[in-house]
């Protein structure tokens, strides 16, 4: 779990091989990140950006754009 610096967004790792961003104001899921082949165990917002880094039991780290959900790396 990771809070964005604006306190309006929460990133959450999931056991369904994804991560998500939720609004902290209304609880709605805003975006879902896919790309891992196994459970996502770690998630964090990259400081100073709206990018999300994830770590998975598939031994990969991925970087996503928090606005579009696009895989950056």
PDB file of C-alpha atoms in Angstrom:
ATOM      1  CA  UNK A   1       0.000   0.000   0.000  1.00  0.00           C
ATOM      2  CA  UNK A   2       1.280   3.466  -0.886  1.00  0.00           C
ATOM      3  CA  UNK A   3      -0.265   6.918  -0.540  1.00  0.00           C
ATOM      4  CA  UNK A   4       0.498   9.527  -3.187  1.00  0.00           C
ATOM      5  CA  UNK A   5       1.900  12.827  -1.895  1.00  0.00           C
ATOM      6  CA  UNK A   6      -1.410  14.542  -2.742  1.00  0.00           C
ATOM      7  CA  UNK A   7      -3.189  12.233  -0.217  1.00  0.00           C
ATOM      8  CA  UNK A   8      -6.011  11.734  -2.758  1.00  0.00           C
ATOM      9  CA  UNK A   9      -4.703   8.482  -4.223  1.00  0.00           C
ATOM     10  CA  UNK A  10      -3.852   5.084  -2.769  1.00  0.00           C
ATOM     11  CA  UNK A  11      -1.923   2.378  -4.660  1.00  0.00           C
ATOM     12  CA  UNK A  12      -2.581  -1.214  -3.638  1.00  0.00           C
ATOM     13  CA  UNK A  13      -0.854  -4.484  -4.605  1.00  0.00           C
ATOM     14  CA  UNK A  14      -3.099  -7.478  -5.330  1.00  0.00           C
ATOM     15  CA  UNK A  15      -2.910 -11.261  -5.453  1.00  0.00           C
ATOM     16  CA  UNK A  16      -4.551 -11.316  -8.887  1.00  0.00           C
ATOM     17  CA  UNK A  17      -1.262 -10.259 -10.538  1.00  0.00           C
ATOM     18  CA  UNK A  18      -2.256  -6.599 -10.646  1.00  0.00           C
ATOM     19  CA  UNK A  19      -2.020  -3.335  -8.737  1.00  0.00           C
ATOM     20  CA  UNK A  20      -4.641  -0.605  -8.499  1.00  0.00           C
ATOM     21  CA  UNK A  21      -5.044   3.066  -7.696  1.00  0.00           C
ATOM     22  CA  UNK A  22      -8.036   4.071  -5.610  1.00  0.00           C
ATOM     23  CA  UNK A  23      -9.413   7.510  -4.832  1.00  0.00           C
ATOM     24  CA  UNK A  24      -9.168   8.239  -1.113  1.00  0.00           C
ATOM     25  CA  UNK A  25     -12.057  10.695  -1.374  1.00  0.00           C
ATOM     26  CA  UNK A  26     -14.712   8.283  -2.667  1.00  0.00           C
ATOM     27  CA  UNK A  27     -13.059   4.829  -2.574  1.00  0.00           C
ATOM     28  CA  UNK A  28     -13.488   4.206  -6.291  1.00  0.00           C
ATOM     29  CA  UNK A  29     -10.947   2.223  -8.264  1.00  0.00           C
ATOM     30  CA  UNK A  30      -9.418   4.630 -10.781  1.00  0.00           C
ATOM     31  CA  UNK A  31      -7.011   2.405 -12.674  1.00  0.00           C
ATOM     32  CA  UNK A  32      -5.710  -1.159 -12.719  1.00  0.00           C
ATOM     33  CA  UNK A  33      -2.183  -2.125 -13.760  1.00  0.00           C
ATOM     34  CA  UNK A  34      -1.582  -5.469 -15.446  1.00  0.00           C
ATOM     35  CA  UNK A  35       1.628  -7.050 -16.665  1.00  0.00           C
ATOM     36  CA  UNK A  36       2.863  -9.379 -13.943  1.00  0.00           C
ATOM     37  CA  UNK A  37       2.537 -13.162 -14.209  1.00  0.00           C
ATOM     38  CA  UNK A  38       2.330 -13.752 -10.445  1.00  0.00           C
ATOM     39  CA  UNK A  39       1.150 -11.975  -7.295  1.00  0.00           C
ATOM     40  CA  UNK A  40       2.150  -8.350  -6.840  1.00  0.00           C
ATOM     41  CA  UNK A  41       3.689  -7.964  -3.381  1.00  0.00           C
ATOM     42  CA  UNK A  42       4.920  -4.377  -3.441  1.00  0.00           C
ATOM     43  CA  UNK A  43       3.713  -1.083  -4.822  1.00  0.00           C
ATOM     44  CA  UNK A  44       4.853   2.512  -4.434  1.00  0.00           C
ATOM     45  CA  UNK A  45       4.377   5.888  -6.040  1.00  0.00           C
ATOM     46  CA  UNK A  46       7.588   7.289  -7.511  1.00  0.00           C
ATOM     47  CA  UNK A  47       8.293  10.542  -5.618  1.00  0.00           C
ATOM     48  CA  UNK A  48       7.514  13.711  -7.550  1.00  0.00           C
ATOM     49  CA  UNK A  49       5.559  11.865 -10.249  1.00  0.00           C
ATOM     50  CA  UNK A  50       2.298  10.017 -10.793  1.00  0.00           C
ATOM     51  CA  UNK A  51       4.126   6.821 -11.734  1.00  0.00           C
ATOM     52  CA  UNK A  52       3.744   3.549  -9.875  1.00  0.00           C
ATOM     53  CA  UNK A  53       6.460   0.927  -9.364  1.00  0.00           C
ATOM     54  CA  UNK A  54       5.430  -2.661  -8.634  1.00  0.00           C
ATOM     55  CA  UNK A  55       7.283  -5.784  -7.522  1.00  0.00           C
ATOM     56  CA  UNK A  56       6.022  -9.319  -8.010  1.00  0.00           C
ATOM     57  CA  UNK A  57       6.812 -12.907  -7.094  1.00  0.00           C
ATOM     58  CA  UNK A  58       7.493 -13.369 -10.827  1.00  0.00           C
ATOM     59  CA  UNK A  59      10.821 -11.641  -9.997  1.00  0.00           C
ATOM     60  CA  UNK A  60      10.037  -8.558 -12.064  1.00  0.00           C
ATOM     61  CA  UNK A  61       9.756  -4.899 -11.229  1.00  0.00           C
ATOM     62  CA  UNK A  62       7.493  -2.834 -13.449  1.00  0.00           C
ATOM     63  CA  UNK A  63       6.933   0.895 -13.819  1.00  0.00           C
ATOM     64  CA  UNK A  64       3.521   2.214 -14.875  1.00  0.00           C
ATOM     65  CA  UNK A  65       2.087   5.600 -15.761  1.00  0.00           C
ATOM     66  CA  UNK A  66      -0.495   6.346 -13.082  1.00  0.00           C
ATOM     67  CA  UNK A  67      -2.718   8.361 -15.397  1.00  0.00           C
ATOM     68  CA  UNK A  68      -2.982   6.033 -18.388  1.00  0.00           C
ATOM     69  CA  UNK A  69      -1.970   2.683 -16.875  1.00  0.00           C
ATOM     70  CA  UNK A  70       0.616   2.280 -19.628  1.00  0.00           C
ATOM     71  CA  UNK A  71       3.590   0.055 -18.910  1.00  0.00           C
ATOM     72  CA  UNK A  72       6.755   2.184 -19.001  1.00  0.00           C
ATOM     73  CA  UNK A  73       9.277  -0.489 -18.066  1.00  0.00           C
TER      74      UNK A  73
END
